[in-house]
Amino acid sequence: MKTAIWWVREDFRLTDQPFLHQLSSEFDFLIPIVLDLPIKNSKFGFSTIGEHRLRFREESIQALERSLKHLGSGVKWFEHSNIDLALRTLLPFCPNPVLFYRDIPSTYEQKEVKQIASLPLKAVSYCDNLLWTEDQLPFSLDKLPLHFTPFRHKVESANPSVFCSQAPTTLPPLPPGIILQDALPHRESNSQPHFRGGEPEGIQRVNYYLWESHAIRTYKETRNGLALPNDSSRFSIWLSSGCLSVRWIWTEIVRYESEYGSNDSTYWLKFELLWREFFKWTERRYGNRIFQLSGLGNKSASDCFSPEIFQSWINGTTGDELTDAVMRELRATGYTSNRGRQNAASYLIHDLGQDWRSGAAWFERQLIDYDPASNYGNWGYIAGVGTDPRGGRKFNTIQQASNYDPDGAFRSFWLKPMDSVDSGT
Ligand code: FAD
C-alpha cells in the first residue's frame, strides 16, 4: 500500500499538475492537505496578510475542495501553519507515504521543508508556476541576465516549448481513518469579494478575456488603463495563488492566435507574462536579496520611515490625487492596476522619500495577487536597487494622471468621501 500526501502550497488547482496523473496508477491513497499561512508582523508595524488576501485564499481552497470531492477526494485543512505537526498527525494513517509539494524559493518556505527532513517519508518537490524548467532555459541560472530585455531576447530566440497537462479524471481515495472537516473553516471578514478565488473563477476569466469578449485583441492599447475591468487581463489574481497555471494561459493564448490570428496585443500579453517569468527567475537567482534595502547590486536607498507620512500614503490622504485614488482602491478591493501601482510606488519612494520596503510590505499585505518575486522585483526596480537598467523610475504623477485618467473619472470615483466607499483592510 502506498499513500501520496499532496501538500497544496498556493497552487490551488487541478489543471496542469503533472504529478497528479501518476497517482492513480502508482498510489492506493491520496490525502491533499492545506495549512494556514503564518501571519507575521512586518517591521513597519502591520501584519503581513490582510483580509482581502485571506478571504481570496479561503475561497480558492474551498473551490479546490469542491473539485476534489467530484473526484472522490477532499482536503484536510490544518488551522495552523506547522507542516511538521500536520504530517505527524497524518502519518499513522498513511502507509508508505510520499509527500508531493511545490518548491518555493523563499527562505521561510525553504525552512518549512527542512523541518520535515527527519520524518519517515519520501519527499518529492515540483515546480509548477513557471513557463519553463531550469533545464529548458537557454542559459544557466548563474548567467541569468540582470535586465529584462536581454532575458526576453534569449528566451524568445531559443523559443523553448511550453507544456501543459490536463486536469486528472481520477484520483486515489482518501486513506481510511482520515476524518475531514464537514465544512472548511470560514472566518468572518470585512473583505468584499470584488474578485472571487478558485480555479473555476480563474478559468472563467481567461475564457471571457480571450474567447468570449476578445478583449485580448486590444490589450496593448488598453493595458495602461486605470479603471475598467477589461483594460488588462486581471490574470495575476488567479496566477499568484496558483488557481491558474501560467503554462495553461500561455497555451490558451497560442491557441487563440492560431484560431483568430496574432496581433501586437496577443504578443504583448505574452510579453508581460515574460516579465513575470523574469522576476521569478530573478528571485531564484538572487534569493533573499530581492527583499533587502540595497537590493541586487548593493545600491544605496533611503531607509527613512515616518509613520505619519506612511499612514497618509496607505490611507490615500497624501494630497496627490492619483496616488490617493490608487491607494484607496487597493485598500477597498485588494487590487489596483499596473499603472496605478507604478505611480503610487514612485510617489512613496521618490516624492515622499520613504523606505521602499515599507510600501512593498503594504502591497504584500493588501494585494490579492501578491507574489513575492513580482512585488519585490517591481518595487526594487522603481527604487533603483533592482533590475532597472536606468537605475530607478520616478513617475510624474500629475502628468500620468492626465495621460491615463484624462477625464478624471478614476480619481473622482475613489476620492469620494471614504465612508461612501467600502474600506476593507
Ligand atoms: P496584465 O497587464 O493583463 O498582464 C498579464 C500578466 O503579465 C499579469 O497577470 C502578470 O502575471 C504579468 N505581468 C504584467 N505586468 C507585470 C510586471 N510589471 N511584473 C511582473 N509581471 C507582470 N504582480 C503580481 O502578480 N503580484 C504582485 O505582488 C505585484 N506587485 C507589483 C508591485 C508594483 C509596485 C508594481 C509596479 C507591479 C506589481 N505587479 C505585481 C505587476 C503588475 O502590476 C501586475 O502583475 C498586473 O497589474 C496584474 O494585472 P493584470 O493581470 O491585469 O496584468
GROMACS .gro file of N, CA, C and O in nm, residues 230-307:
model
  312
  230ASN      N    1  -1.178   4.535  -1.821
  230ASN     CA    2  -1.112   4.473  -1.937
  230ASN      C    3  -0.991   4.550  -1.985
  230ASN      O    4  -0.935   4.517  -2.090
  231ASP      N    5  -0.951   4.653  -1.912
  231ASP     CA    6  -0.830   4.726  -1.952
  231ASP      C    7  -0.711   4.631  -1.958
  231ASP      O    8  -0.624   4.643  -2.044
  232SER      N    9  -0.707   4.542  -1.862
  232SER     CA   10  -0.599   4.441  -1.863
  232SER      C   11  -0.662   4.307  -1.826
  232SER      O   12  -0.779   4.299  -1.792
  233SER      N   13  -0.580   4.202  -1.831
  233SER     CA   14  -0.639   4.067  -1.823
  233SER      C   15  -0.688   4.030  -1.683
  233SER      O   16  -0.775   3.947  -1.669
  234ARG      N   17  -0.626   4.087  -1.579
  234ARG     CA   18  -0.653   4.050  -1.438
  234ARG      C   19  -0.612   3.907  -1.408
  234ARG      O   20  -0.651   3.850  -1.304
  235PHE      N   21  -0.532   3.845  -1.496
  235PHE     CA   22  -0.494   3.705  -1.473
  235PHE      C   23  -0.409   3.689  -1.347
  235PHE      O   24  -0.408   3.582  -1.285
  236SER      N   25  -0.335   3.795  -1.310
  236SER     CA   26  -0.245   3.784  -1.194
  236SER      C   27  -0.320   3.738  -1.070
  236SER      O   28  -0.263   3.671  -0.984
  237ILE      N   29  -0.446   3.775  -1.061
  237ILE     CA   30  -0.524   3.746  -0.941
  237ILE      C   31  -0.530   3.595  -0.916
  237ILE      O   32  -0.518   3.549  -0.803
  238TRP      N   33  -0.545   3.519  -1.023
  238TRP     CA   34  -0.554   3.373  -1.007
  238TRP      C   35  -0.419   3.305  -1.028
  238TRP      O   36  -0.397   3.196  -0.979
  239LEU      N   37  -0.330   3.375  -1.099
  239LEU     CA   38  -0.196   3.317  -1.117
  239LEU      C   39  -0.119   3.312  -0.986
  239LEU      O   40  -0.051   3.214  -0.955
  240SER      N   41  -0.130   3.420  -0.908
  240SER     CA   42  -0.045   3.430  -0.789
  240SER      C   43  -0.079   3.324  -0.686
  240SER      O   44   0.008   3.279  -0.612
  241SER      N   45  -0.205   3.285  -0.679
  241SER     CA   46  -0.244   3.183  -0.582
  241SER      C   47  -0.239   3.044  -0.645
  241SER      O   48  -0.280   2.946  -0.582
  242GLY      N   49  -0.192   3.036  -0.769
  242GLY     CA   50  -0.184   2.906  -0.836
  242GLY      C   51  -0.320   2.851  -0.876
  242GLY      O   52  -0.331   2.732  -0.908
  243CYS      N   53  -0.424   2.934  -0.873
  243CYS     CA   54  -0.555   2.886  -0.922
  243CYS      C   55  -0.548   2.867  -1.073
  243CYS      O   56  -0.625   2.791  -1.131
  244LEU      N   57  -0.458   2.941  -1.137
  244LEU     CA   58  -0.434   2.923  -1.281
  244LEU      C   59  -0.288   2.888  -1.300
  244LEU      O   60  -0.201   2.935  -1.226
  245SER      N   61  -0.263   2.809  -1.404
  245SER     CA   62  -0.126   2.775  -1.440
  245SER      C   63  -0.081   2.871  -1.551
  245SER      O   64  -0.155   2.893  -1.648
  246VAL      N   65   0.040   2.924  -1.537
  246VAL     CA   66   0.089   3.016  -1.640
  246VAL      C   67   0.109   2.942  -1.772
  246VAL      O   68   0.090   2.998  -1.881
  247ARG      N   69   0.144   2.813  -1.761
  247ARG     CA   70   0.163   2.736  -1.886
  247ARG      C   71   0.029   2.717  -1.956
  247ARG      O   72   0.021   2.721  -2.078
  248TRP      N   73  -0.077   2.701  -1.878
  248TRP     CA   74  -0.209   2.685  -1.939
  248TRP      C   75  -0.250   2.816  -2.008
  248TRP      O   76  -0.299   2.815  -2.120
  249ILE      N   77  -0.228   2.929  -1.940
  249ILE     CA   78  -0.265   3.058  -2.000
  249ILE      C   79  -0.187   3.077  -2.130
  249ILE      O   80  -0.243   3.117  -2.233
  250TRP      N   81  -0.060   3.048  -2.125
  250TRP     CA   82   0.026   3.066  -2.244
  250TRP      C   83  -0.028   2.981  -2.360
  250TRP      O   84  -0.041   3.028  -2.472
  251THR      N   85  -0.059   2.855  -2.331
  251THR     CA   86  -0.105   2.768  -2.441
  251THR      C   87  -0.243   2.813  -2.491
  251THR      O   88  -0.273   2.800  -2.610
  252GLU      N   89  -0.323   2.872  -2.403
  252GLU     CA   90  -0.452   2.925  -2.449
  252GLU      C   91  -0.430   3.046  -2.542
  252GLU      O   92  -0.500   3.061  -2.641
  253ILE      N   93  -0.333   3.131  -2.509
  253ILE     CA   94  -0.306   3.247  -2.596
  253ILE      C   95  -0.256   3.198  -2.732
  253ILE      O   96  -0.301   3.245  -2.838
  254VAL      N   97  -0.167   3.099  -2.731
  254VAL     CA   98  -0.115   3.046  -2.858
  254VAL      C   99  -0.230   2.983  -2.938
  254VAL      O  100  -0.240   3.002  -3.060
  255ARG      N  101  -0.319   2.914  -2.869
  255ARG     CA  102  -0.434   2.853  -2.938
  255ARG      C  103  -0.523   2.963  -2.997
  255ARG      O  104  -0.571   2.953  -3.109
  256TYR      N  105  -0.540   3.070  -2.919
  256TYR     CA  106  -0.622   3.182  -2.968
  256TYR      C  107  -0.558   3.240  -3.095
  256TYR      O  108  -0.625   3.267  -3.194
  257GLU      N  109  -0.425   3.257  -3.089
  257GLU     CA  110  -0.355   3.315  -3.206
  257GLU      C  111  -0.370   3.224  -3.328
  257GLU      O  112  -0.388   3.273  -3.439
  258SER      N  113  -0.366   3.093  -3.305
  258SER     CA  114  -0.376   3.007  -3.423
  258SER      C  115  -0.518   3.006  -3.478
  258SER      O  116  -0.540   2.986  -3.596
  259GLU      N  117  -0.617   3.034  -3.393
  259GLU     CA  118  -0.755   3.036  -3.444
  259GLU      C  119  -0.795   3.170  -3.503
  259GLU      O  120  -0.861   3.179  -3.605
  260TYR      N  121  -0.755   3.278  -3.434
  260TYR     CA  122  -0.803   3.410  -3.477
  260TYR      C  123  -0.692   3.499  -3.532
  260TYR      O  124  -0.716   3.614  -3.569
  261GLY      N  125  -0.570   3.450  -3.533
  261GLY     CA  126  -0.457   3.531  -3.581
  261GLY      C  127  -0.393   3.608  -3.467
  261GLY      O  128  -0.459   3.649  -3.372
  262SER      N  129  -0.261   3.627  -3.480
  262SER     CA  130  -0.190   3.703  -3.377
  262SER      C  131  -0.187   3.850  -3.416
  262SER      O  132  -0.202   3.885  -3.533
  263ASN      N  133  -0.174   3.937  -3.320
  263ASN     CA  134  -0.150   4.079  -3.347
  263ASN      C  135  -0.061   4.134  -3.236
  263ASN      O  136  -0.015   4.058  -3.149
  264ASP      N  137  -0.034   4.263  -3.238
  264ASP     CA  138   0.055   4.320  -3.138
  264ASP      C  139   0.006   4.293  -2.997
  264ASP      O  140   0.084   4.275  -2.903
  265SER      N  141  -0.126   4.293  -2.981
  265SER     CA  142  -0.182   4.276  -2.846
  265SER      C  143  -0.167   4.133  -2.795
  265SER      O  144  -0.135   4.112  -2.677
  266THR      N  145  -0.190   4.035  -2.882
  266THR     CA  146  -0.175   3.897  -2.834
  266THR      C  147  -0.028   3.873  -2.798
  266THR      O  148   0.003   3.808  -2.698
  267TYR      N  149   0.062   3.930  -2.880
  267TYR     CA  150   0.205   3.919  -2.847
  267TYR      C  151   0.234   3.987  -2.713
  267TYR      O  152   0.308   3.936  -2.629
  268TRP      N  153   0.172   4.106  -2.693
  268TRP     CA  154   0.208   4.184  -2.575
  268TRP      C  155   0.164   4.117  -2.444
  268TRP      O  156   0.228   4.133  -2.340
  269LEU      N  157   0.056   4.042  -2.451
  269LEU     CA  158   0.015   3.971  -2.330
  269LEU      C  159   0.122   3.866  -2.294
  269LEU      O  160   0.157   3.848  -2.176
  270LYS      N  161   0.176   3.801  -2.396
  270LYS     CA  162   0.284   3.705  -2.367
  270LYS      C  163   0.409   3.779  -2.318
  270LYS      O  164   0.479   3.731  -2.229
  271PHE      N  165   0.433   3.895  -2.378
  271PHE     CA  166   0.547   3.979  -2.336
  271PHE      C  167   0.537   4.009  -2.186
  271PHE      O  168   0.635   3.998  -2.111
  272GLU      N  169   0.417   4.044  -2.140
  272GLU     CA  170   0.401   4.076  -1.997
  272GLU      C  171   0.419   3.952  -1.911
  272GLU      O  172   0.472   3.959  -1.801
  273LEU      N  173   0.374   3.837  -1.963
  273LEU     CA  174   0.395   3.713  -1.887
  273LEU      C  175   0.544   3.681  -1.876
  273LEU      O  176   0.590   3.619  -1.780
  274LEU      N  177   0.621   3.730  -1.974
  274LEU     CA  178   0.766   3.713  -1.964
  274LEU      C  179   0.826   3.799  -1.853
  274LEU      O  180   0.927   3.763  -1.792
  275TRP      N  181   0.765   3.914  -1.826
  275TRP     CA  182   0.809   3.994  -1.711
  275TRP      C  183   0.792   3.914  -1.582
  275TRP      O  184   0.878   3.913  -1.495
  276ARG      N  185   0.678   3.849  -1.571
  276ARG     CA  186   0.654   3.766  -1.452
  276ARG      C  187   0.762   3.658  -1.443
  276ARG      O  188   0.821   3.635  -1.338
  277GLU      N  189   0.786   3.593  -1.558
  277GLU     CA  190   0.885   3.486  -1.562
  277GLU      C  191   1.023   3.539  -1.522
  277GLU      O  192   1.095   3.476  -1.444
  278PHE      N  193   1.055   3.657  -1.574
  278PHE     CA  194   1.185   3.719  -1.545
  278PHE      C  195   1.202   3.742  -1.394
  278PHE      O  196   1.305   3.708  -1.335
  279PHE      N  197   1.100   3.799  -1.331
  279PHE     CA  198   1.111   3.826  -1.186
  279PHE      C  199   1.119   3.696  -1.107
  279PHE      O  200   1.186   3.689  -1.003
  280LYS      N  201   1.048   3.594  -1.155
  280LYS     CA  202   1.052   3.467  -1.081
  280LYS      C  203   1.191   3.404  -1.089
  280LYS      O  204   1.241   3.351  -0.989
  281TRP      N  205   1.255   3.411  -1.206
  281TRP     CA  206   1.390   3.356  -1.215
  281TRP      C  207   1.488   3.444  -1.139
  281TRP      O  208   1.586   3.394  -1.082
  282THR      N  209   1.463   3.575  -1.137
  282THR     CA  210   1.550   3.665  -1.060
  282THR      C  211   1.543   3.628  -0.911
  282THR      O  212   1.645   3.624  -0.841
  283GLU      N  213   1.422   3.598  -0.864
  283GLU     CA  214   1.407   3.555  -0.725
  283GLU      C  215   1.487   3.426  -0.701
  283GLU      O  216   1.557   3.411  -0.600
  284ARG      N  217   1.479   3.333  -0.796
  284ARG     CA  218   1.552   3.207  -0.778
  284ARG      C  219   1.703   3.231  -0.781
  284ARG      O  220   1.778   3.166  -0.709
  285ARG      N  221   1.745   3.324  -0.863
  285ARG     CA  222   1.889   3.352  -0.877
  285ARG      C  223   1.945   3.427  -0.754
  285ARG      O  224   2.051   3.394  -0.705
  286TYR      N  225   1.869   3.527  -0.707
  286TYR     CA  226   1.924   3.615  -0.602
  286TYR      C  227   1.869   3.588  -0.463
  286TYR      O  228   1.916   3.648  -0.366
  287GLY      N  229   1.768   3.504  -0.451
  287GLY     CA  230   1.714   3.468  -0.319
  287GLY      C  231   1.671   3.591  -0.240
  287GLY      O  232   1.611   3.684  -0.292
  288ASN      N  233   1.711   3.591  -0.112
  288ASN     CA  234   1.667   3.696  -0.019
  288ASN      C  235   1.708   3.837  -0.055
  288ASN      O  236   1.655   3.933   0.000
  289ARG      N  237   1.803   3.850  -0.147
  289ARG     CA  238   1.849   3.987  -0.179
  289ARG      C  239   1.737   4.071  -0.238
  289ARG      O  240   1.740   4.193  -0.228
  290ILE      N  241   1.637   4.009  -0.298
  290ILE     CA  242   1.528   4.090  -0.354
  290ILE      C  243   1.451   4.165  -0.245
  290ILE      O  244   1.382   4.261  -0.274
  291PHE      N  245   1.462   4.119  -0.120
  291PHE     CA  246   1.388   4.184  -0.010
  291PHE      C  247   1.472   4.289   0.061
  291PHE      O  248   1.424   4.359   0.149
  292GLN      N  249   1.601   4.297   0.027
  292GLN     CA  250   1.691   4.383   0.105
  292GLN      C  251   1.692   4.527   0.055
  292GLN      O  252   1.679   4.551  -0.066
  293LEU      N  253   1.713   4.617   0.148
  293LEU     CA  254   1.711   4.761   0.116
  293LEU      C  255   1.801   4.793  -0.003
  293LEU      O  256   1.764   4.865  -0.095
  294SER      N  257   1.921   4.735  -0.003
  294SER     CA  258   2.017   4.769  -0.109
  294SER      C  259   2.000   4.681  -0.232
  294SER      O  260   2.071   4.698  -0.332
  295GLY      N  261   1.906   4.588  -0.227
  295GLY     CA  262   1.866   4.512  -0.346
  295GLY      C  263   1.974   4.423  -0.404
  295GLY      O  264   2.058   4.368  -0.333
  296LEU      N  265   1.972   4.411  -0.537
  296LEU     CA  266   2.057   4.312  -0.604
  296LEU      C  267   2.202   4.358  -0.618
  296LEU      O  268   2.292   4.277  -0.621
  297GLY      N  269   2.220   4.490  -0.628
  297GLY     CA  270   2.356   4.535  -0.660
  297GLY      C  271   2.419   4.615  -0.549
  297GLY      O  272   2.509   4.695  -0.575
  298ASN      N  273   2.371   4.598  -0.425
  298ASN     CA  274   2.423   4.675  -0.311
  298ASN      C  275   2.421   4.825  -0.337
  298ASN      O  276   2.519   4.896  -0.312
  299LYS      N  277   2.309   4.873  -0.392
  299LYS     CA  278   2.298   5.018  -0.417
  299LYS      C  279   2.244   5.086  -0.290
  299LYS      O  280   2.183   5.022  -0.206
  300SER      N  281   2.262   5.218  -0.282
  300SER     CA  282   2.210   5.285  -0.162
  300SER      C  283   2.064   5.328  -0.186
  300SER      O  284   2.025   5.359  -0.298
  301ALA      N  285   1.986   5.323  -0.079
  301ALA     CA  286   1.845   5.364  -0.087
  301ALA      C  287   1.806   5.418   0.050
  301ALA      O  288   1.866   5.381   0.151
  302SER      N  289   1.706   5.507   0.051
  302SER     CA  290   1.664   5.568   0.177
  302SER      C  291   1.599   5.463   0.268
  302SER      O  292   1.515   5.385   0.223
  303ASP      N  293   1.639   5.464   0.397
  303ASP     CA  294   1.569   5.377   0.492
  303ASP      C  295   1.481   5.461   0.585
  303ASP      O  296   1.444   5.417   0.694
  304CYS      N  297   1.448   5.582   0.538
  304CYS     CA  298   1.364   5.672   0.617
  304CYS      C  299   1.222   5.614   0.629
  304CYS      O  300   1.166   5.566   0.530
  305PHE      N  301   1.167   5.615   0.750
  305PHE     CA  302   1.029   5.569   0.766
  305PHE      C  303   0.959   5.658   0.867
  305PHE      O  304   0.986   5.652   0.987
  306SER      N  305   0.869   5.742   0.817
  306SER     CA  306   0.790   5.826   0.906
  306SER      C  307   0.650   5.767   0.915
  306SER      O  308   0.579   5.759   0.814
  307PRO      N  309   0.608   5.722   1.034
  307PRO     CA  310   0.475   5.662   1.046
  307PRO      C  311   0.364   5.755   0.996
  307PRO      O  312   0.267   5.709   0.935
   0.00000   0.00000   0.00000
